[in-house]
mmCIF file of C-alpha atoms in Angstrom:
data_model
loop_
_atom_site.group_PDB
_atom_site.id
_atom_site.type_symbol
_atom_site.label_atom_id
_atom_site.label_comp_id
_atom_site.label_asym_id
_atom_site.label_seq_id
_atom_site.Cartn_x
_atom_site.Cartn_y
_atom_site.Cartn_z
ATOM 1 C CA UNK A 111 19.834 6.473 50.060
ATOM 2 C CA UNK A 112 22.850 6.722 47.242
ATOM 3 C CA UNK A 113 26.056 8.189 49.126
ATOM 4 C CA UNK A 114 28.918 10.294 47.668
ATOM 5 C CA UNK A 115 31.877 12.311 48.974
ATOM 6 C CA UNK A 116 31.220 15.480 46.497
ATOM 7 C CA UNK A 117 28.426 16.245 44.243
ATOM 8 C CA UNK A 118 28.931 18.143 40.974
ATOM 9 C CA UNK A 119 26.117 19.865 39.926
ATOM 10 C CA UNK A 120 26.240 21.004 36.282
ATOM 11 C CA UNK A 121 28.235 19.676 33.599
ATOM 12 C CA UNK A 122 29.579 22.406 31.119
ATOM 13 C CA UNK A 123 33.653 23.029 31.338
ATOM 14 C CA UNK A 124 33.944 24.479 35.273
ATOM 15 C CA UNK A 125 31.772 20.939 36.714
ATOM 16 C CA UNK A 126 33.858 18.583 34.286
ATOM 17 C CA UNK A 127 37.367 20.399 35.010
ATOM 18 C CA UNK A 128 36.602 19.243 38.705
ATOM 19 C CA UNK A 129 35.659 16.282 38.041
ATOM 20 C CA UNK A 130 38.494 15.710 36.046
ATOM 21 C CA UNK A 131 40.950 16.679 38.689
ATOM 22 C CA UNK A 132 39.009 14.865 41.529
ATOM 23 C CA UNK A 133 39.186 11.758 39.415
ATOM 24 C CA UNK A 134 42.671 11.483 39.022
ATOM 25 C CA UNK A 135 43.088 11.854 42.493
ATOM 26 C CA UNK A 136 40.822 9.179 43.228
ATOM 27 C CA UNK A 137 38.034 11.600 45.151
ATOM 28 C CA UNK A 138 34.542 9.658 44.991
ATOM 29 C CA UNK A 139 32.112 12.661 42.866
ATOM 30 C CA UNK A 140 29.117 11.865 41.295
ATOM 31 C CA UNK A 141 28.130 14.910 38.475
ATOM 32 C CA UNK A 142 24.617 15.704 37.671
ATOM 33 C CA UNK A 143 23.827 17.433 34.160
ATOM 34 C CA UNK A 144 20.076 18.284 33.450
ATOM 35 C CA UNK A 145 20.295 18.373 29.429
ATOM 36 C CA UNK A 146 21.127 14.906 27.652
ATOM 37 C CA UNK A 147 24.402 16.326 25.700
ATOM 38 C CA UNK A 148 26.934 18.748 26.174
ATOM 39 C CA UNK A 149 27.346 22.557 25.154
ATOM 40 C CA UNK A 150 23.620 24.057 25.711
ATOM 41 C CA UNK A 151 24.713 27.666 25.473
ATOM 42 C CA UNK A 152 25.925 30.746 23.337
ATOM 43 C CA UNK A 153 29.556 30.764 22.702
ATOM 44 C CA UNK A 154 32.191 31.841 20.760
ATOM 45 C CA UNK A 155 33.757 28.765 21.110
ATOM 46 C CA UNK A 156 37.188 31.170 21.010
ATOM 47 C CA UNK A 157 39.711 29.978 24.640
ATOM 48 C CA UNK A 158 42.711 32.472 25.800
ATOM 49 C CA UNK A 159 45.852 30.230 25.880
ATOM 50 C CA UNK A 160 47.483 31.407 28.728
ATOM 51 C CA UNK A 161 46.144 33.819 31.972
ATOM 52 C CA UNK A 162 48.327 34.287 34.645
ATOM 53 C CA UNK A 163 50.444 30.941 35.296
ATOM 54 C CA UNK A 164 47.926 28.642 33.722
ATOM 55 C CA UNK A 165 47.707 27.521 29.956
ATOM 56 C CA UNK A 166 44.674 26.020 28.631
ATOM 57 C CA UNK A 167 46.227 22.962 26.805
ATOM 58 C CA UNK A 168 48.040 22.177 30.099
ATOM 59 C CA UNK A 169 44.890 21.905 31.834
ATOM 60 C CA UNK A 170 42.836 20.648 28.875
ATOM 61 C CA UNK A 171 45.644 17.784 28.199
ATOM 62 C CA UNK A 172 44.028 17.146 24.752
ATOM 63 C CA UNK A 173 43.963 18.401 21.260
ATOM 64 C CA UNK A 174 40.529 16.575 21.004
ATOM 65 C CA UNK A 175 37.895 19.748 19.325
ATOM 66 C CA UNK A 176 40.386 21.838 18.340
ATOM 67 C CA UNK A 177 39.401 23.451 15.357
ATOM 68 C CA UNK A 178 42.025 26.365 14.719
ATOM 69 C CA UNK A 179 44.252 28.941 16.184
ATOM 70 C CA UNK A 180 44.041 32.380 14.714
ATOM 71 C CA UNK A 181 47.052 34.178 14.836
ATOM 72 C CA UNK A 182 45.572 37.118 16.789
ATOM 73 C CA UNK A 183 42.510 39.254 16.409
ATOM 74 C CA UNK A 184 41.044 42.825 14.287
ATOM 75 C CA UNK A 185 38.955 45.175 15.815
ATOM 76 C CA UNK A 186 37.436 47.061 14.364
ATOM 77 C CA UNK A 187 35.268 50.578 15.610
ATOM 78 C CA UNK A 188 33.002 53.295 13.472
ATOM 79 C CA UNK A 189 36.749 55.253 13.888
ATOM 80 C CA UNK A 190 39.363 52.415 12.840
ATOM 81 C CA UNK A 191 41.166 48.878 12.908
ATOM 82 C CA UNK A 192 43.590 47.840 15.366
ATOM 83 C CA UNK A 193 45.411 44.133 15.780
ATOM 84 C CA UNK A 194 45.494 42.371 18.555
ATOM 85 C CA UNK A 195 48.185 39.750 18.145
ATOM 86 C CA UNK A 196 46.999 36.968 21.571
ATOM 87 C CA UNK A 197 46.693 33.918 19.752
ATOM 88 C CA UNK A 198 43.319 32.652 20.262
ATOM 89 C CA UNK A 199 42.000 28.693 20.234
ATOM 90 C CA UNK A 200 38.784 27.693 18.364
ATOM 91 C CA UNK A 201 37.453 24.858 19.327
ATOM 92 C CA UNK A 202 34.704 22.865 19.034
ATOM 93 C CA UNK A 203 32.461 23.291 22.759
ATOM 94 C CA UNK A 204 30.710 20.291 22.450
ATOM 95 C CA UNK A 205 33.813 17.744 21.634
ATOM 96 C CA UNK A 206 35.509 19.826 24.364
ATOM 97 C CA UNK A 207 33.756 18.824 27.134
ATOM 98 C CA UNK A 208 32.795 15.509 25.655
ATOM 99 C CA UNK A 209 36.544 15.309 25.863
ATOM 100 C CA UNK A 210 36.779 16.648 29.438
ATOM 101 C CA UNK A 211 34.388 14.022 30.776
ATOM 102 C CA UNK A 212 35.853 11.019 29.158
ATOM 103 C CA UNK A 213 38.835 12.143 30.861
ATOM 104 C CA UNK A 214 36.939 12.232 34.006
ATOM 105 C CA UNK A 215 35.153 9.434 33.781
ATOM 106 C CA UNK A 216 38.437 7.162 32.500
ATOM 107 C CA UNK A 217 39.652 7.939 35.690
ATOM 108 C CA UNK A 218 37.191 7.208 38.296
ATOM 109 C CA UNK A 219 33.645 9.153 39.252
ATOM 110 C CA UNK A 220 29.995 8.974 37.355
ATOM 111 C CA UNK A 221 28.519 11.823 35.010
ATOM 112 C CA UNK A 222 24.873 11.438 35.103
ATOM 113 C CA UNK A 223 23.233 13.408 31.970
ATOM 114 C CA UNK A 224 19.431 14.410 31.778
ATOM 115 C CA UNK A 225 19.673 14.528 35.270
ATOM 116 C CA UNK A 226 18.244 17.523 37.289
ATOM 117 C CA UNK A 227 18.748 18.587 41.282
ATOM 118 C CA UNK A 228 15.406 20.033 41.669
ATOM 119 C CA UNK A 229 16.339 20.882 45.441
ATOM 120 C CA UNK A 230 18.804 20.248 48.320
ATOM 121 C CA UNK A 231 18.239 19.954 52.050
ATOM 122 C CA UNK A 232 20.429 18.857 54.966
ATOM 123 C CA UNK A 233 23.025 17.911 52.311
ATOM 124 C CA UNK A 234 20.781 15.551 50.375
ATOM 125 C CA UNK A 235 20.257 16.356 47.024
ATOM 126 C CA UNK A 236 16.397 15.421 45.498
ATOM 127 C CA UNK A 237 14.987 13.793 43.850
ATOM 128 C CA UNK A 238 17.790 11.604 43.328
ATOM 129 C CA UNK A 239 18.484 11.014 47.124
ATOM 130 C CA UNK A 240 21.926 11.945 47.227
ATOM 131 C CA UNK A 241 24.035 12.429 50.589
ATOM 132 C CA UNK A 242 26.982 14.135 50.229
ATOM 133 C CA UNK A 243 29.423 15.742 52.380
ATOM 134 C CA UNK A 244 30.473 18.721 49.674
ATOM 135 C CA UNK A 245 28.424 20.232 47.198
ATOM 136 C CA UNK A 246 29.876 22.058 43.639
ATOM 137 C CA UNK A 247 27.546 24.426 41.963
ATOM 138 C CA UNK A 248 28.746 24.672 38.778
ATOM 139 C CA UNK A 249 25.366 25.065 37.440
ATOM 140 C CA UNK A 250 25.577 28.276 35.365
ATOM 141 C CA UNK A 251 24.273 31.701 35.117
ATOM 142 C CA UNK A 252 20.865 31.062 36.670
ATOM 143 C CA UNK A 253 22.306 28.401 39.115
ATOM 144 C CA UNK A 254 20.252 26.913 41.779
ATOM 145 C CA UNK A 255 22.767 26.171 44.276
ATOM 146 C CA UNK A 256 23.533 30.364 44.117
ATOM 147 C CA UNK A 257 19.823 30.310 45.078
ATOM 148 C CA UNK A 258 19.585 28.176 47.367
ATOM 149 C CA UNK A 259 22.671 30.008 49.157
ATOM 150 C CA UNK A 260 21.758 33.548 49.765
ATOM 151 C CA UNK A 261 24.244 34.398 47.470
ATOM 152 C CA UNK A 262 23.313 37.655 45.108
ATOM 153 C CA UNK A 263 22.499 37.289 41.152
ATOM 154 C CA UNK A 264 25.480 39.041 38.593
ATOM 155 C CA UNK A 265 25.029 41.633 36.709
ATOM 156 C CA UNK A 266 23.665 39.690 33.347
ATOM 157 C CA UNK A 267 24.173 40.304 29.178
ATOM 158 C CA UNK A 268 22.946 38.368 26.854
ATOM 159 C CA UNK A 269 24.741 36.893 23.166
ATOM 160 C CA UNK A 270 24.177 35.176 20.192
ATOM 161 C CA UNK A 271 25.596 32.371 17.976
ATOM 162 C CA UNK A 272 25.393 30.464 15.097
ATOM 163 C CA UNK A 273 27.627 28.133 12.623
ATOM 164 C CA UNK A 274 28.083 29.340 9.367
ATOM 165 C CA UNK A 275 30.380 28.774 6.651
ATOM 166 C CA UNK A 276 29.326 31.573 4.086
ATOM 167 C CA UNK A 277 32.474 34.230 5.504
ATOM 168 C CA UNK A 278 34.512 35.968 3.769
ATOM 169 C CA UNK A 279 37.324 37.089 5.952
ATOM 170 C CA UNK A 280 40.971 35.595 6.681
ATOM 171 C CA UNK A 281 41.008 32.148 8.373
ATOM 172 C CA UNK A 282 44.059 32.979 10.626
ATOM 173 C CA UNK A 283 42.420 35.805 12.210
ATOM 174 C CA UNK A 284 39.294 36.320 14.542
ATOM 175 C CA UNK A 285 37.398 39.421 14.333
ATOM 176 C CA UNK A 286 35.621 41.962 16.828
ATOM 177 C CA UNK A 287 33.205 44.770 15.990
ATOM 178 C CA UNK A 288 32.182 47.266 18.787
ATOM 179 C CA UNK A 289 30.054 49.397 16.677
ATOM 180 C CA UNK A 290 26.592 50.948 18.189
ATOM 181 C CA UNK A 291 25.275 50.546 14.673
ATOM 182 C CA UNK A 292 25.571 46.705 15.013
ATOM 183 C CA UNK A 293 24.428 46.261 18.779
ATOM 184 C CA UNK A 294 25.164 48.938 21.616
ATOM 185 C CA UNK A 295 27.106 47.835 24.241
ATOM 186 C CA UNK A 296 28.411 45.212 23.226
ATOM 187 C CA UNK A 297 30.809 43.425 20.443
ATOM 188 C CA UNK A 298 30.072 41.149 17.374
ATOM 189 C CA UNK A 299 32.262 38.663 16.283
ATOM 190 C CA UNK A 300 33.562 36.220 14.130
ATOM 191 C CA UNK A 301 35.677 33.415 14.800
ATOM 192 C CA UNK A 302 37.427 30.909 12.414
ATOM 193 C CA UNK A 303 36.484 27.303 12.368
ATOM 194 C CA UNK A 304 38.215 24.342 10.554
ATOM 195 C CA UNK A 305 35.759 24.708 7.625
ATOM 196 C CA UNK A 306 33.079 27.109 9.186
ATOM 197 C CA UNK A 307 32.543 30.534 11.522
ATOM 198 C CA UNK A 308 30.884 30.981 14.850
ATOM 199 C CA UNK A 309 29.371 34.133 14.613
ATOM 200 C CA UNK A 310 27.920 36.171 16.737
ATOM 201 C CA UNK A 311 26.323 39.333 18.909
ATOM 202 C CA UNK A 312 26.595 40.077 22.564
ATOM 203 C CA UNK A 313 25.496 43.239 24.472
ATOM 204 C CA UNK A 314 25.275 44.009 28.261
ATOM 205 C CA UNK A 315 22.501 46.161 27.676
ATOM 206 C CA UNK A 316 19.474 43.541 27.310
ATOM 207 C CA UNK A 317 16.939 45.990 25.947
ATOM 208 C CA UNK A 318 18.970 46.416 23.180
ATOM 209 C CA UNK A 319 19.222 42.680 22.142
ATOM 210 C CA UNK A 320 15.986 41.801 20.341
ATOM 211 C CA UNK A 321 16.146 44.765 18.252
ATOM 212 C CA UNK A 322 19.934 44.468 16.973
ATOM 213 C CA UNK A 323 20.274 40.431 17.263
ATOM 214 C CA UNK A 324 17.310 40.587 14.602
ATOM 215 C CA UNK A 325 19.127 42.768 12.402
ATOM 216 C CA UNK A 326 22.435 40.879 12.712
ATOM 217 C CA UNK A 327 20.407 37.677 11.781
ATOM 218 C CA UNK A 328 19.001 39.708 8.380
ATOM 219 C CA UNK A 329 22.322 40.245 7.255
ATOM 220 C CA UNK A 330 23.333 36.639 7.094
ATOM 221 C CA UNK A 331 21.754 33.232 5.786
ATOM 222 C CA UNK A 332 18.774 32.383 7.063
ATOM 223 C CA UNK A 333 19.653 28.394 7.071
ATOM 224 C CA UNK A 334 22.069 29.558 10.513
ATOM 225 C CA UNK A 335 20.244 27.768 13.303
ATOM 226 C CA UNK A 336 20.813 30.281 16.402
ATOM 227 C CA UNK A 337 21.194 29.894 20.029
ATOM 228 C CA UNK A 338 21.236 32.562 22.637
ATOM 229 C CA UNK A 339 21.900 32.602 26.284
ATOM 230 C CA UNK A 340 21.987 34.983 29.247
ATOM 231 C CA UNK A 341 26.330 35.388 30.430
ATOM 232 C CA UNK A 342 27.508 37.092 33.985
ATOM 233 C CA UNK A 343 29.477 40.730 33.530
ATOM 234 C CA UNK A 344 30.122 41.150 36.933
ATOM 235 C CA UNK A 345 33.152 41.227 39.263
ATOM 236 C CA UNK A 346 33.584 37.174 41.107
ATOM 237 C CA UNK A 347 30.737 36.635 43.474
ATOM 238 C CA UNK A 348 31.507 35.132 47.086
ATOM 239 C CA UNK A 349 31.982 31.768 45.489
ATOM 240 C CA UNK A 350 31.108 29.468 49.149
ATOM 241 C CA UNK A 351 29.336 29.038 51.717
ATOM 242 C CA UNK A 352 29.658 26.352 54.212
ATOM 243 C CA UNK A 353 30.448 22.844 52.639
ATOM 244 C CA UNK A 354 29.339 24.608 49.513
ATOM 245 C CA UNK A 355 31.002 26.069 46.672
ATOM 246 C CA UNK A 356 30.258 28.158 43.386
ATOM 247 C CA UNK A 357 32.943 27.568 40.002
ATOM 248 C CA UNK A 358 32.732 29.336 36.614
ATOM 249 C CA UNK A 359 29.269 31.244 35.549
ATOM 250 C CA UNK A 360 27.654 30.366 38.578
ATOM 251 C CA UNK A 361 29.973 32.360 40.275
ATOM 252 C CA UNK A 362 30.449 34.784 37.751
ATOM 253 C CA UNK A 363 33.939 33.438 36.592
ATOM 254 C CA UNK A 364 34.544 35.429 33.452
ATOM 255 C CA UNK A 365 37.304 38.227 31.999
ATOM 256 C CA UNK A 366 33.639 40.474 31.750
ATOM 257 C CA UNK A 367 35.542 42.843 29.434
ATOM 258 C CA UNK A 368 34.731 40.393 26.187
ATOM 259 C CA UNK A 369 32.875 37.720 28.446
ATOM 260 C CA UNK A 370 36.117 35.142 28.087
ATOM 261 C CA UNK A 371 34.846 32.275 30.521
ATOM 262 C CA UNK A 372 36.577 28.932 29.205
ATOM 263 C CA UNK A 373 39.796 29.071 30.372
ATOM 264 C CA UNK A 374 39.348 31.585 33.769
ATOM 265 C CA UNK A 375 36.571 28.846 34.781
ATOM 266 C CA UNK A 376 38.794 26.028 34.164
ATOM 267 C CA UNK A 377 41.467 27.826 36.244
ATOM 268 C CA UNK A 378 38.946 28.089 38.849
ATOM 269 C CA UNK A 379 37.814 24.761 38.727
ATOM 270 C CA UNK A 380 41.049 23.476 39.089
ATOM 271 C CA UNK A 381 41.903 25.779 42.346
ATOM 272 C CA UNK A 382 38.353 24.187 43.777
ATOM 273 C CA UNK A 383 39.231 20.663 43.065
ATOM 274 C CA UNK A 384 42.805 21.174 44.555
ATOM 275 C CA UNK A 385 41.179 22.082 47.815
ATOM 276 C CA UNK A 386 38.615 19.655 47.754
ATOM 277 C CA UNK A 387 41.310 17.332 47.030
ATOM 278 C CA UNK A 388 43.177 18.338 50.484
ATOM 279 C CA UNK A 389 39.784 18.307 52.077
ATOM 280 C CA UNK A 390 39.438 14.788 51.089
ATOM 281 C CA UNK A 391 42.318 13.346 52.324
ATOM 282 C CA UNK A 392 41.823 14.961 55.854
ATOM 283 C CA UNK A 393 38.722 12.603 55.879
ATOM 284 C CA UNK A 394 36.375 15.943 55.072
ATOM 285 C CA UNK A 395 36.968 16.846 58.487
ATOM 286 C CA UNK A 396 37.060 21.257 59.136
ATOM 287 C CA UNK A 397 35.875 21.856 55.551
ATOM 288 C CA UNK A 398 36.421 25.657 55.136
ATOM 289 C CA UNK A 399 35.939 26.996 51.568
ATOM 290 C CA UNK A 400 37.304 30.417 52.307
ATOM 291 C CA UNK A 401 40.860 28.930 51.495
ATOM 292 C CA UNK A 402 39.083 28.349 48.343
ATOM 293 C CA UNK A 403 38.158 31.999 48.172
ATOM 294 C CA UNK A 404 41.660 32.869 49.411
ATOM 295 C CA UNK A 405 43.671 31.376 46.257
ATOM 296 C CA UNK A 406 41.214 32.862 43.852
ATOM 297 C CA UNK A 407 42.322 36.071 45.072
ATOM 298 C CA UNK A 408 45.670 35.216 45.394
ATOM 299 C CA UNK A 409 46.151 33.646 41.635
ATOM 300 C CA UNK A 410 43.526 34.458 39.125
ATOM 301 C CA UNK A 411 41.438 37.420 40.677
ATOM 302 C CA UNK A 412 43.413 40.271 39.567
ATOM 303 C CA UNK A 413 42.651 39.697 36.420
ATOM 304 C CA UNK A 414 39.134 39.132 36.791
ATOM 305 C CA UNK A 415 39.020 42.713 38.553
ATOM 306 C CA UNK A 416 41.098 44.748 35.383
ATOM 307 C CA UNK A 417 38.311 43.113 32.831
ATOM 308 C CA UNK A 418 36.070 44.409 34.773
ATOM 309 C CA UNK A 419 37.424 47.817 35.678
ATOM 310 C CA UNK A 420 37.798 48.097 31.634
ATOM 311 C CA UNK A 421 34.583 47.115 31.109
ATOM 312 C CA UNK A 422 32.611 49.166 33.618
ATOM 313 C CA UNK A 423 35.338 52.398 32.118
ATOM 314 C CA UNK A 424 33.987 51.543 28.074
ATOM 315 C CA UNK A 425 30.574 51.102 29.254
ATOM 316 C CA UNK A 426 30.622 54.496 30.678
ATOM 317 C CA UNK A 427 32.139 56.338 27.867
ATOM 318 C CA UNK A 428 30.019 54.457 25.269
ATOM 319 C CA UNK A 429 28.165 57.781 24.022
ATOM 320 C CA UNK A 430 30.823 58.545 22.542
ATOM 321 C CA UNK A 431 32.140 55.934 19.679
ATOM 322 C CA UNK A 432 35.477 58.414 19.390
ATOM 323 C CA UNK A 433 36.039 58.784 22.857
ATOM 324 C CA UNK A 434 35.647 54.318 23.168
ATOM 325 C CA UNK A 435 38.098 53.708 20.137
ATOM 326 C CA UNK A 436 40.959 55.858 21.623
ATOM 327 C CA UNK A 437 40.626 54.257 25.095
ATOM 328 C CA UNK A 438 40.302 50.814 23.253
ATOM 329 C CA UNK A 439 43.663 51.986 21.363
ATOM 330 C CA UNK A 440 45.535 52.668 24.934
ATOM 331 C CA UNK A 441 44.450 49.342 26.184
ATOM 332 C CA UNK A 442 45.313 47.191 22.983
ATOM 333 C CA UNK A 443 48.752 49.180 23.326
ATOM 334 C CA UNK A 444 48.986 48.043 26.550
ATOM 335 C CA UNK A 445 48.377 45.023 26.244
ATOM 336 C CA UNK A 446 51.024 44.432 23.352
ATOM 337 C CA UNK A 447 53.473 45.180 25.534
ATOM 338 C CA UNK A 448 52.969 42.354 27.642
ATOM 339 C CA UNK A 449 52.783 40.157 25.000
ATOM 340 C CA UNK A 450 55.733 41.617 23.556
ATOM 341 C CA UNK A 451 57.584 41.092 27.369
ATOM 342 C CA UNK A 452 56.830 37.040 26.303
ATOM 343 C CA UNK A 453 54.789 35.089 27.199
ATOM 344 C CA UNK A 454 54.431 30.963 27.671
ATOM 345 C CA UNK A 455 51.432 29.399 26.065
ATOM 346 C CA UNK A 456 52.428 25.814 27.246
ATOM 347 C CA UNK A 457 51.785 23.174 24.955
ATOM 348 C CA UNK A 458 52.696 23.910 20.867
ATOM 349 C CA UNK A 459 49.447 25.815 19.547
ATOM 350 C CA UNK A 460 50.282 23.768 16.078
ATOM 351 C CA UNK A 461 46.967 21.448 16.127
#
């Protein structure tokens, strides 16, 4: 039987953002990915630089698949156009965590792709035979560690993307559309590439989605090759239990407001590997993941909780188009003003 201190299960940007921190602090991790490449879901490929006291390029530590940084974002309602001016990174999802586990793997550790945990007992992982003493489950929105936990489902949308370069819209901008005429519930959008667009439709209102993602489809080329995917809009889920612990989707790791999950996740993972890295060097002896728990409160929660205090307040006032542009209005005002107050993005956004 194979042996390792910590397995990673799931290899999208929260399971490779531990790995990448265990590995440069020499903790033995072996990573299991079921699909044979990176990036198997619906994104906007669009990353917040900064949340809280974290910047993405300072965890990232690469400028490998970036694509662009718009200058800030319009959107747009049935009752108007406001700016948003956040900065906001394009990159390219795939290269990114390509990028993430050569930087992992450089450093010490073993990524396994096309590999699939089919089931976990007595902290041996099947049917790869694995014995390990602490278990990640960074496996997504439908992840089987959650299962195999106790731990509840989230609240679930579902989005929409493609790659297209047939746009014609400002390259230094990204764009947002919460109009019920284009999906209820939800947002389109449109984000700037080097030399193409993701685009794309989310709603957290699944009956609406095959109806609306059909028409969205009509009204661009049919040569866009589409993938969808089910995203978590709820408020973090108890993210451990026992030697066990839950990062990014699986734990429901996203700003639910506009479903922004890169950079909270890889803040998340790096507050996991941290403690697994102080676990580690106490020779895994009283591991106790509610410290884990604890720091997520104490440095990225709160904003977790306001996305989704926003969200659940638009969501409830959606009837009413009017009524969701001026309460959209308040917040982008808001928010302005913090950005205005300054704020560090870390690493030059010149790519």
């Amino acid at each position: 039987m194979e042996k390792s201190d910590v397995l990673i299960v799931g290899g999208g940007v929260a399971g490779l953002t531990v790995a990448k921190f265990l590995a440069e602090e020499g903790v033995d991790y072996i990573l299991l990915e079921e699909h044979d490449d990176f990036f198997k879901k619906a994104c906007g490929e669009g990353v917040t630089p900064v949340l809280g006291d974290y910047t993405f390029f300072d965890l990232y530590e690469s400028k490998k698949g970036i694509e662009n940084v718009a200058e800030g974002s319009i959107i747009s309602t049935k009752y108007g156009v406001m700016e948003y001016p956040l900065p906001n990174i394009i990159c390219d999802k795939r290269e990114t965590e390509a990028e993430l586990a050569r930087q992992a793997t450089k450093k010490g550790g073993e990524i396994r792709m096309n590999t699939r945990c089919e089931d976990i007992a007595e902290n041996v992982a099947f049917p790869q035979e694995i014995k390990f003493k602490i278990c990640v489950g960074a496996d997504g929105i439908h992840s089987f560690i959650r299962k195999k936990l106790g731990i509840k489902n989230p609240d679930i949308g579902v989005g929409m993307c493609g790659i297209t370069k047939d746009i014609d819209k400002e390259r230094n901008k990204c764009y947002i559309e919460f109009k019920k005429e284009v999906i209820p519930y939800g947002y389109s959008w449109y984000f700037p590439k080097k030399d193409e667009w993701n685009i794309g439709i989310g709603t957290t209102r699944v009956k609406y989605f095959k109806e609306y993602s059909q028409k969205f489809k009509e009204m661009h080329s049919n040569e866009i090759k589409w993938n969808g995917s089910f995203l978590p809009v709820s408020k973090p889920l108890k993210p451990y239990n026992g030697n066990f612990a839950l990062v990014g989707d699986a734990a429901s790791h996203v700003i639910a407001l506009l479903g922004d999950g890169i950079l909270p996740s890889m803040i998340c993972a790096k507050i996991l590997a941290d403690v697994i890295i102080k676990f580690a060097r106490n020779d895994y002896r009283n591991v106790d993941f509610s410290v884990y728990e604890e720091q997520l409160k104490k440095e990225i929660y709160k904003h977790f909780l306001e996305g989704y205090r926003a969200y659940k307040i638009l969501s409830s006032i959606w009837f009413s188009e009017y009524l969701f542009h001026v309460f959209l209005k308040i917040m982008n005002r808001m928010a302005k003003k913090q950005i205005s107050a300054g704020a560090d993005f870390g690493t030059d956004l010149n790519i």
